[in-house]
Amino acid sequence: QYPSDTEGNGRFLGDLRDDEVRAVLSYTQARRYPRGEQAIREGDRENGLFVITAGRFEVVKRTPYKTSRTTVLQAGEIFGVQSFLDHQPSSTNVRAVDDSEVVVISPTGFDRLRLAQPQLALRLVLHLARIVSLRFRKHERSLTAPGEL
C-alpha cells in the first residue's frame, strides 16, 4: 500500500467539501470490475486517473524474470497516475482483487474541470504531485539497503 495516497478522511482528496466532491465527480465516469478483471494492462494507452470507490486492486509488474505484486490498493486510493500525467503507456498491470468500483477522470474530463473550476483542479494536481513525490521517495528507500550510501 502507498500510505501517501490518502489524507483528510483517509481517501484521495478526502479534505474536499461535499459540494467539491460532487463537482469533481461530475467530470468522471463510474466503472465496475468483477474479481480478476484487469483495469489496466501494461502497454495500454489508457491514461485516466482511477479513484477506487469500492473493493481492492493489485498492481502487478512483469520483468523478464518474474511477475510480482507490488501493492494492493483499496477504496480511497488511486492508480494510473503516471499515465494520467505523462500520457505514456502503462508500465504495470492493475487487476481487481474483489468485485470493485472506480471513478475515472480522463484528461479531457480534467481539462473541463480545469476550465470550470481552476482552484479545484489545482488542488487535485498538487495532491497528485505529492503522491508522486512520496511514492518516488518510498521507491528510493527500497533501493538502498540500511547503512549504504
mmCIF file with all atom_site columns, C-alpha atoms in Angstrom:
data_model
loop_
_atom_site.group_PDB
_atom_site.id
_atom_site.type_symbol
_atom_site.label_atom_id
_atom_site.label_alt_id
_atom_site.label_comp_id
_atom_site.label_asym_id
_atom_site.label_entity_id
_atom_site.label_seq_id
_atom_site.pdbx_PDB_ins_code
_atom_site.Cartn_x
_atom_site.Cartn_y
_atom_site.Cartn_z
_atom_site.occupancy
_atom_site.B_iso_or_equiv
_atom_site.pdbx_formal_charge
_atom_site.auth_seq_id
_atom_site.auth_comp_id
_atom_site.auth_asym_id
_atom_site.auth_atom_id
_atom_site.pdbx_PDB_model_num
ATOM 1   C CA . GLN A 1 1   ? 0.000   0.000   0.000   1.00 0.00 ? 1   GLN A CA 1
ATOM 2   C CA . TYR A 1 2   ? 1.126   3.528   -0.726  1.00 0.00 ? 2   TYR A CA 1
ATOM 3   C CA . PRO A 1 3   ? 0.489   5.388   2.547   1.00 0.00 ? 3   PRO A CA 1
ATOM 4   C CA . SER A 1 4   ? 0.783   8.687   0.683   1.00 0.00 ? 4   SER A CA 1
ATOM 5   C CA . ASP A 1 5   ? -2.435  8.221   -1.286  1.00 0.00 ? 5   ASP A CA 1
ATOM 6   C CA . THR A 1 6   ? -4.760  9.263   1.482   1.00 0.00 ? 6   THR A CA 1
ATOM 7   C CA . GLU A 1 7   ? -5.378  12.381  3.503   1.00 0.00 ? 7   GLU A CA 1
ATOM 8   C CA . GLY A 1 8   ? -8.228  14.038  5.319   1.00 0.00 ? 8   GLY A CA 1
ATOM 9   C CA . ASN A 1 9   ? -10.777 11.299  5.950   1.00 0.00 ? 9   ASN A CA 1
ATOM 10  C CA . GLY A 1 10  ? -8.460  8.574   4.619   1.00 0.00 ? 10  GLY A CA 1
ATOM 11  C CA . ARG A 1 11  ? -9.422  8.972   0.954   1.00 0.00 ? 11  ARG A CA 1
ATOM 12  C CA . PHE A 1 12  ? -7.805  10.603  -2.067  1.00 0.00 ? 12  PHE A CA 1
ATOM 13  C CA . LEU A 1 13  ? -8.754  14.287  -1.869  1.00 0.00 ? 13  LEU A CA 1
ATOM 14  C CA . GLY A 1 14  ? -10.549 13.434  1.368   1.00 0.00 ? 14  GLY A CA 1
ATOM 15  C CA . ASP A 1 15  ? -10.299 17.031  2.523   1.00 0.00 ? 15  ASP A CA 1
ATOM 16  C CA . LEU A 1 16  ? -12.820 18.236  -0.099  1.00 0.00 ? 16  LEU A CA 1
ATOM 17  C CA . ARG A 1 17  ? -16.207 19.548  0.960   1.00 0.00 ? 17  ARG A CA 1
ATOM 18  C CA . ASP A 1 18  ? -19.294 17.665  -0.275  1.00 0.00 ? 18  ASP A CA 1
ATOM 19  C CA . ASP A 1 19  ? -20.018 20.274  -2.965  1.00 0.00 ? 19  ASP A CA 1
ATOM 20  C CA . GLU A 1 20  ? -16.417 19.990  -4.218  1.00 0.00 ? 20  GLU A CA 1
ATOM 21  C CA . VAL A 1 21  ? -16.657 16.200  -4.333  1.00 0.00 ? 21  VAL A CA 1
ATOM 22  C CA . ARG A 1 22  ? -19.864 16.493  -6.396  1.00 0.00 ? 22  ARG A CA 1
ATOM 23  C CA . ALA A 1 23  ? -18.100 18.943  -8.731  1.00 0.00 ? 23  ALA A CA 1
ATOM 24  C CA . VAL A 1 24  ? -15.171 16.566  -9.304  1.00 0.00 ? 24  VAL A CA 1
ATOM 25  C CA . LEU A 1 25  ? -17.481 13.567  -9.739  1.00 0.00 ? 25  LEU A CA 1
ATOM 26  C CA . SER A 1 26  ? -19.402 15.392  -12.469 1.00 0.00 ? 26  SER A CA 1
ATOM 27  C CA . TYR A 1 27  ? -16.256 15.103  -14.621 1.00 0.00 ? 27  TYR A CA 1
ATOM 28  C CA . THR A 1 28  ? -15.714 11.373  -14.036 1.00 0.00 ? 28  THR A CA 1
ATOM 29  C CA . GLN A 1 29  ? -17.069 8.055   -15.278 1.00 0.00 ? 29  GLN A CA 1
ATOM 30  C CA . ALA A 1 30  ? -18.010 5.216   -12.933 1.00 0.00 ? 30  ALA A CA 1
ATOM 31  C CA . ARG A 1 31  ? -16.725 1.731   -13.817 1.00 0.00 ? 31  ARG A CA 1
ATOM 32  C CA . ARG A 1 32  ? -17.156 -1.701  -12.275 1.00 0.00 ? 32  ARG A CA 1
ATOM 33  C CA . TYR A 1 33  ? -14.641 -4.527  -12.427 1.00 0.00 ? 33  TYR A CA 1
ATOM 34  C CA . PRO A 1 34  ? -15.508 -8.087  -11.409 1.00 0.00 ? 34  PRO A CA 1
ATOM 35  C CA . ARG A 1 35  ? -12.928 -10.005 -9.394  1.00 0.00 ? 35  ARG A CA 1
ATOM 36  C CA . GLY A 1 36  ? -9.937  -10.880 -11.575 1.00 0.00 ? 36  GLY A CA 1
ATOM 37  C CA . GLU A 1 37  ? -10.673 -8.387  -14.361 1.00 0.00 ? 37  GLU A CA 1
ATOM 38  C CA . GLN A 1 38  ? -7.855  -6.117  -15.438 1.00 0.00 ? 38  GLN A CA 1
ATOM 39  C CA . ALA A 1 39  ? -8.472  -2.392  -15.268 1.00 0.00 ? 39  ALA A CA 1
ATOM 40  C CA . ILE A 1 40  ? -5.129  -1.553  -16.892 1.00 0.00 ? 40  ILE A CA 1
ATOM 41  C CA . ARG A 1 41  ? -2.751  -3.722  -18.897 1.00 0.00 ? 41  ARG A CA 1
ATOM 42  C CA . GLU A 1 42  ? 0.938   -2.979  -19.276 1.00 0.00 ? 42  GLU A CA 1
ATOM 43  C CA . GLY A 1 43  ? 1.372   -1.083  -22.548 1.00 0.00 ? 43  GLY A CA 1
ATOM 44  C CA . ASP A 1 44  ? -2.224  0.214   -22.587 1.00 0.00 ? 44  ASP A CA 1
ATOM 45  C CA . ARG A 1 45  ? -2.699  3.805   -23.595 1.00 0.00 ? 45  ARG A CA 1
ATOM 46  C CA . GLU A 1 46  ? -5.490  4.216   -21.021 1.00 0.00 ? 46  GLU A CA 1
ATOM 47  C CA . ASN A 1 47  ? -4.489  7.472   -19.391 1.00 0.00 ? 47  ASN A CA 1
ATOM 48  C CA . GLY A 1 48  ? -7.318  8.109   -16.972 1.00 0.00 ? 48  GLY A CA 1
ATOM 49  C CA . LEU A 1 49  ? -6.834  8.646   -13.269 1.00 0.00 ? 49  LEU A CA 1
ATOM 50  C CA . PHE A 1 50  ? -8.628  5.866   -11.350 1.00 0.00 ? 50  PHE A CA 1
ATOM 51  C CA . VAL A 1 51  ? -10.012 6.519   -7.860  1.00 0.00 ? 51  VAL A CA 1
ATOM 52  C CA . ILE A 1 52  ? -11.116 3.342   -6.085  1.00 0.00 ? 52  ILE A CA 1
ATOM 53  C CA . THR A 1 53  ? -14.563 3.714   -4.541  1.00 0.00 ? 53  THR A CA 1
ATOM 54  C CA . ALA A 1 54  ? -15.117 0.068   -3.526  1.00 0.00 ? 54  ALA A CA 1
ATOM 55  C CA . GLY A 1 55  ? -13.096 -3.125  -3.477  1.00 0.00 ? 55  GLY A CA 1
ATOM 56  C CA . ARG A 1 56  ? -9.375  -3.681  -3.962  1.00 0.00 ? 56  ARG A CA 1
ATOM 57  C CA . PHE A 1 57  ? -6.938  -3.745  -6.868  1.00 0.00 ? 57  PHE A CA 1
ATOM 58  C CA . GLU A 1 58  ? -3.484  -5.281  -7.118  1.00 0.00 ? 58  GLU A CA 1
ATOM 59  C CA . VAL A 1 59  ? -0.669  -3.678  -9.063  1.00 0.00 ? 59  VAL A CA 1
ATOM 60  C CA . VAL A 1 60  ? 1.429   -6.291  -10.848 1.00 0.00 ? 60  VAL A CA 1
ATOM 61  C CA . LYS A 1 61  ? 4.773   -5.678  -12.529 1.00 0.00 ? 61  LYS A CA 1
ATOM 62  C CA . ARG A 1 62  ? 6.279   -8.091  -15.052 1.00 0.00 ? 62  ARG A CA 1
ATOM 63  C CA . THR A 1 63  ? 10.005  -8.363  -15.641 1.00 0.00 ? 63  THR A CA 1
ATOM 64  C CA . PRO A 1 64  ? 11.858  -10.773 -17.925 1.00 0.00 ? 64  PRO A CA 1
ATOM 65  C CA . TYR A 1 65  ? 12.449  -12.973 -14.867 1.00 0.00 ? 65  TYR A CA 1
ATOM 66  C CA . LYS A 1 66  ? 9.227   -12.880 -12.886 1.00 0.00 ? 66  LYS A CA 1
ATOM 67  C CA . THR A 1 67  ? 5.842   -11.322 -12.260 1.00 0.00 ? 67  THR A CA 1
ATOM 68  C CA . SER A 1 68  ? 5.307   -9.797  -8.843  1.00 0.00 ? 68  SER A CA 1
ATOM 69  C CA . ARG A 1 69  ? 2.596   -7.951  -6.985  1.00 0.00 ? 69  ARG A CA 1
ATOM 70  C CA . THR A 1 70  ? 3.933   -4.567  -5.993  1.00 0.00 ? 70  THR A CA 1
ATOM 71  C CA . THR A 1 71  ? 0.996   -3.401  -3.892  1.00 0.00 ? 71  THR A CA 1
ATOM 72  C CA . VAL A 1 72  ? -2.696  -3.810  -3.136  1.00 0.00 ? 72  VAL A CA 1
ATOM 73  C CA . LEU A 1 73  ? -4.806  -0.657  -3.255  1.00 0.00 ? 73  LEU A CA 1
ATOM 74  C CA . GLN A 1 74  ? -8.178  -0.149  -1.587  1.00 0.00 ? 74  GLN A CA 1
ATOM 75  C CA . ALA A 1 75  ? -11.069 2.307   -1.518  1.00 0.00 ? 75  ALA A CA 1
ATOM 76  C CA . GLY A 1 76  ? -9.871  5.894   -1.428  1.00 0.00 ? 76  GLY A CA 1
ATOM 77  C CA . GLU A 1 77  ? -6.593  5.146   -3.196  1.00 0.00 ? 77  GLU A CA 1
ATOM 78  C CA . ILE A 1 78  ? -5.647  5.840   -6.800  1.00 0.00 ? 78  ILE A CA 1
ATOM 79  C CA . PHE A 1 79  ? -3.869  4.277   -9.741  1.00 0.00 ? 79  PHE A CA 1
ATOM 80  C CA . GLY A 1 80  ? -2.988  5.291   -13.277 1.00 0.00 ? 80  GLY A CA 1
ATOM 81  C CA . VAL A 1 81  ? -1.194  8.384   -12.001 1.00 0.00 ? 81  VAL A CA 1
ATOM 82  C CA . GLN A 1 82  ? 1.878   8.191   -14.246 1.00 0.00 ? 82  GLN A CA 1
ATOM 83  C CA . SER A 1 83  ? -0.045  7.661   -17.466 1.00 0.00 ? 83  SER A CA 1
ATOM 84  C CA . PHE A 1 84  ? -2.512  10.381  -16.482 1.00 0.00 ? 84  PHE A CA 1
ATOM 85  C CA . LEU A 1 85  ? 0.333   12.844  -16.002 1.00 0.00 ? 85  LEU A CA 1
ATOM 86  C CA . ASP A 1 86  ? 2.697   11.899  -18.839 1.00 0.00 ? 86  ASP A CA 1
ATOM 87  C CA . HIS A 1 87  ? 0.295   10.381  -21.421 1.00 0.00 ? 87  HIS A CA 1
ATOM 88  C CA . GLN A 1 88  ? 2.624   7.390   -21.884 1.00 0.00 ? 88  GLN A CA 1
ATOM 89  C CA . PRO A 1 89  ? 1.550   3.719   -21.979 1.00 0.00 ? 89  PRO A CA 1
ATOM 90  C CA . SER A 1 90  ? 1.072   1.983   -18.653 1.00 0.00 ? 90  SER A CA 1
ATOM 91  C CA . SER A 1 91  ? 4.124   0.291   -17.151 1.00 0.00 ? 91  SER A CA 1
ATOM 92  C CA . THR A 1 92  ? 2.112   -2.085  -14.923 1.00 0.00 ? 92  THR A CA 1
ATOM 93  C CA . ASN A 1 93  ? -0.957  -4.286  -14.836 1.00 0.00 ? 93  ASN A CA 1
ATOM 94  C CA . VAL A 1 94  ? -3.766  -3.458  -12.420 1.00 0.00 ? 94  VAL A CA 1
ATOM 95  C CA . ARG A 1 95  ? -6.355  -6.145  -11.629 1.00 0.00 ? 95  ARG A CA 1
ATOM 96  C CA . ALA A 1 96  ? -9.410  -6.254  -9.377  1.00 0.00 ? 96  ALA A CA 1
ATOM 97  C CA . VAL A 1 97  ? -8.828  -8.459  -6.327  1.00 0.00 ? 97  VAL A CA 1
ATOM 98  C CA . ASP A 1 98  ? -12.529 -8.284  -5.404  1.00 0.00 ? 98  ASP A CA 1
ATOM 99  C CA . ASP A 1 99  ? -15.606 -7.068  -7.244  1.00 0.00 ? 99  ASP A CA 1
ATOM 100 C CA . SER A 1 100 ? -14.572 -3.423  -7.347  1.00 0.00 ? 100 SER A CA 1
ATOM 101 C CA . GLU A 1 101 ? -15.644 0.030   -8.465  1.00 0.00 ? 101 GLU A CA 1
ATOM 102 C CA . VAL A 1 102 ? -13.772 3.145   -9.524  1.00 0.00 ? 102 VAL A CA 1
ATOM 103 C CA . VAL A 1 103 ? -14.421 6.592   -10.854 1.00 0.00 ? 103 VAL A CA 1
ATOM 104 C CA . VAL A 1 104 ? -12.126 7.642   -13.692 1.00 0.00 ? 104 VAL A CA 1
ATOM 105 C CA . ILE A 1 105 ? -11.228 11.132  -14.716 1.00 0.00 ? 105 ILE A CA 1
ATOM 106 C CA . SER A 1 106 ? -9.894  11.311  -18.256 1.00 0.00 ? 106 SER A CA 1
ATOM 107 C CA . PRO A 1 107 ? -7.519  14.015  -19.477 1.00 0.00 ? 107 PRO A CA 1
ATOM 108 C CA . THR A 1 108 ? -10.490 15.558  -21.306 1.00 0.00 ? 108 THR A CA 1
ATOM 109 C CA . GLY A 1 109 ? -12.589 15.474  -18.132 1.00 0.00 ? 109 GLY A CA 1
ATOM 110 C CA . PHE A 1 110 ? -9.735  17.067  -16.222 1.00 0.00 ? 110 PHE A CA 1
ATOM 111 C CA . ASP A 1 111 ? -9.421  19.828  -18.853 1.00 0.00 ? 111 ASP A CA 1
ATOM 112 C CA . ARG A 1 112 ? -13.130 20.556  -18.463 1.00 0.00 ? 112 ARG A CA 1
ATOM 113 C CA . LEU A 1 113 ? -12.721 20.664  -14.665 1.00 0.00 ? 113 LEU A CA 1
ATOM 114 C CA . ARG A 1 114 ? -9.675  22.942  -15.039 1.00 0.00 ? 114 ARG A CA 1
ATOM 115 C CA . LEU A 1 115 ? -11.618 25.406  -17.162 1.00 0.00 ? 115 LEU A CA 1
ATOM 116 C CA . ALA A 1 116 ? -14.736 25.372  -14.974 1.00 0.00 ? 116 ALA A CA 1
ATOM 117 C CA . GLN A 1 117 ? -13.112 25.198  -11.525 1.00 0.00 ? 117 GLN A CA 1
ATOM 118 C CA . PRO A 1 118 ? -9.405  26.075  -11.761 1.00 0.00 ? 118 PRO A CA 1
ATOM 119 C CA . GLN A 1 119 ? -8.793  26.197  -7.990  1.00 0.00 ? 119 GLN A CA 1
ATOM 120 C CA . LEU A 1 120 ? -10.248 22.731  -7.533  1.00 0.00 ? 120 LEU A CA 1
ATOM 121 C CA . ALA A 1 121 ? -8.192  21.398  -10.460 1.00 0.00 ? 121 ALA A CA 1
ATOM 122 C CA . LEU A 1 122 ? -5.057  22.929  -8.941  1.00 0.00 ? 122 LEU A CA 1
ATOM 123 C CA . ARG A 1 123 ? -5.729  21.162  -5.623  1.00 0.00 ? 123 ARG A CA 1
ATOM 124 C CA . LEU A 1 124 ? -6.067  17.871  -7.482  1.00 0.00 ? 124 LEU A CA 1
ATOM 125 C CA . VAL A 1 125 ? -2.764  18.419  -9.329  1.00 0.00 ? 125 VAL A CA 1
ATOM 126 C CA . LEU A 1 126 ? -0.927  19.419  -6.148  1.00 0.00 ? 126 LEU A CA 1
ATOM 127 C CA . HIS A 1 127 ? -2.230  16.310  -4.420  1.00 0.00 ? 127 HIS A CA 1
ATOM 128 C CA . LEU A 1 128 ? -1.063  14.164  -7.353  1.00 0.00 ? 128 LEU A CA 1
ATOM 129 C CA . ALA A 1 129 ? 2.373   15.812  -7.198  1.00 0.00 ? 129 ALA A CA 1
ATOM 130 C CA . ARG A 1 130 ? 2.582   14.975  -3.508  1.00 0.00 ? 130 ARG A CA 1
ATOM 131 C CA . ILE A 1 131 ? 1.622   11.354  -4.175  1.00 0.00 ? 131 ILE A CA 1
ATOM 132 C CA . VAL A 1 132 ? 4.187   11.007  -6.969  1.00 0.00 ? 132 VAL A CA 1
ATOM 133 C CA . SER A 1 133 ? 6.888   12.524  -4.774  1.00 0.00 ? 133 SER A CA 1
ATOM 134 C CA . LEU A 1 134 ? 6.125   10.288  -1.795  1.00 0.00 ? 134 LEU A CA 1
ATOM 135 C CA . ARG A 1 135 ? 5.911   7.154   -3.967  1.00 0.00 ? 135 ARG A CA 1
ATOM 136 C CA . PHE A 1 136 ? 9.263   8.058   -5.520  1.00 0.00 ? 136 PHE A CA 1
ATOM 137 C CA . ARG A 1 137 ? 10.822  8.552   -2.092  1.00 0.00 ? 137 ARG A CA 1
ATOM 138 C CA . LYS A 1 138 ? 9.469   5.171   -0.960  1.00 0.00 ? 138 LYS A CA 1
ATOM 139 C CA . HIS A 1 139 ? 10.955  3.572   -4.076  1.00 0.00 ? 139 HIS A CA 1
ATOM 140 C CA . GLU A 1 140 ? 14.320  5.261   -3.440  1.00 0.00 ? 140 GLU A CA 1
ATOM 141 C CA . ARG A 1 141 ? 14.370  3.928   0.116   1.00 0.00 ? 141 ARG A CA 1
ATOM 142 C CA . SER A 1 142 ? 13.705  0.417   -1.177  1.00 0.00 ? 142 SER A CA 1
ATOM 143 C CA . LEU A 1 143 ? 16.755  0.626   -3.463  1.00 0.00 ? 143 LEU A CA 1
ATOM 144 C CA . THR A 1 144 ? 19.209  1.475   -0.706  1.00 0.00 ? 144 THR A CA 1
ATOM 145 C CA . ALA A 1 145 ? 19.934  -1.090  1.969   1.00 0.00 ? 145 ALA A CA 1
ATOM 146 C CA . PRO A 1 146 ? 20.197  0.272   5.533   1.00 0.00 ? 146 PRO A CA 1
ATOM 147 C CA . GLY A 1 147 ? 23.662  1.738   6.148   1.00 0.00 ? 147 GLY A CA 1
ATOM 148 C CA . GLU A 1 148 ? 24.544  2.081   2.455   1.00 0.00 ? 148 GLU A CA 1
ATOM 149 C CA . LEU A 1 149 ? 25.149  5.355   0.690   1.00 0.00 ? 149 LEU A CA 1
#
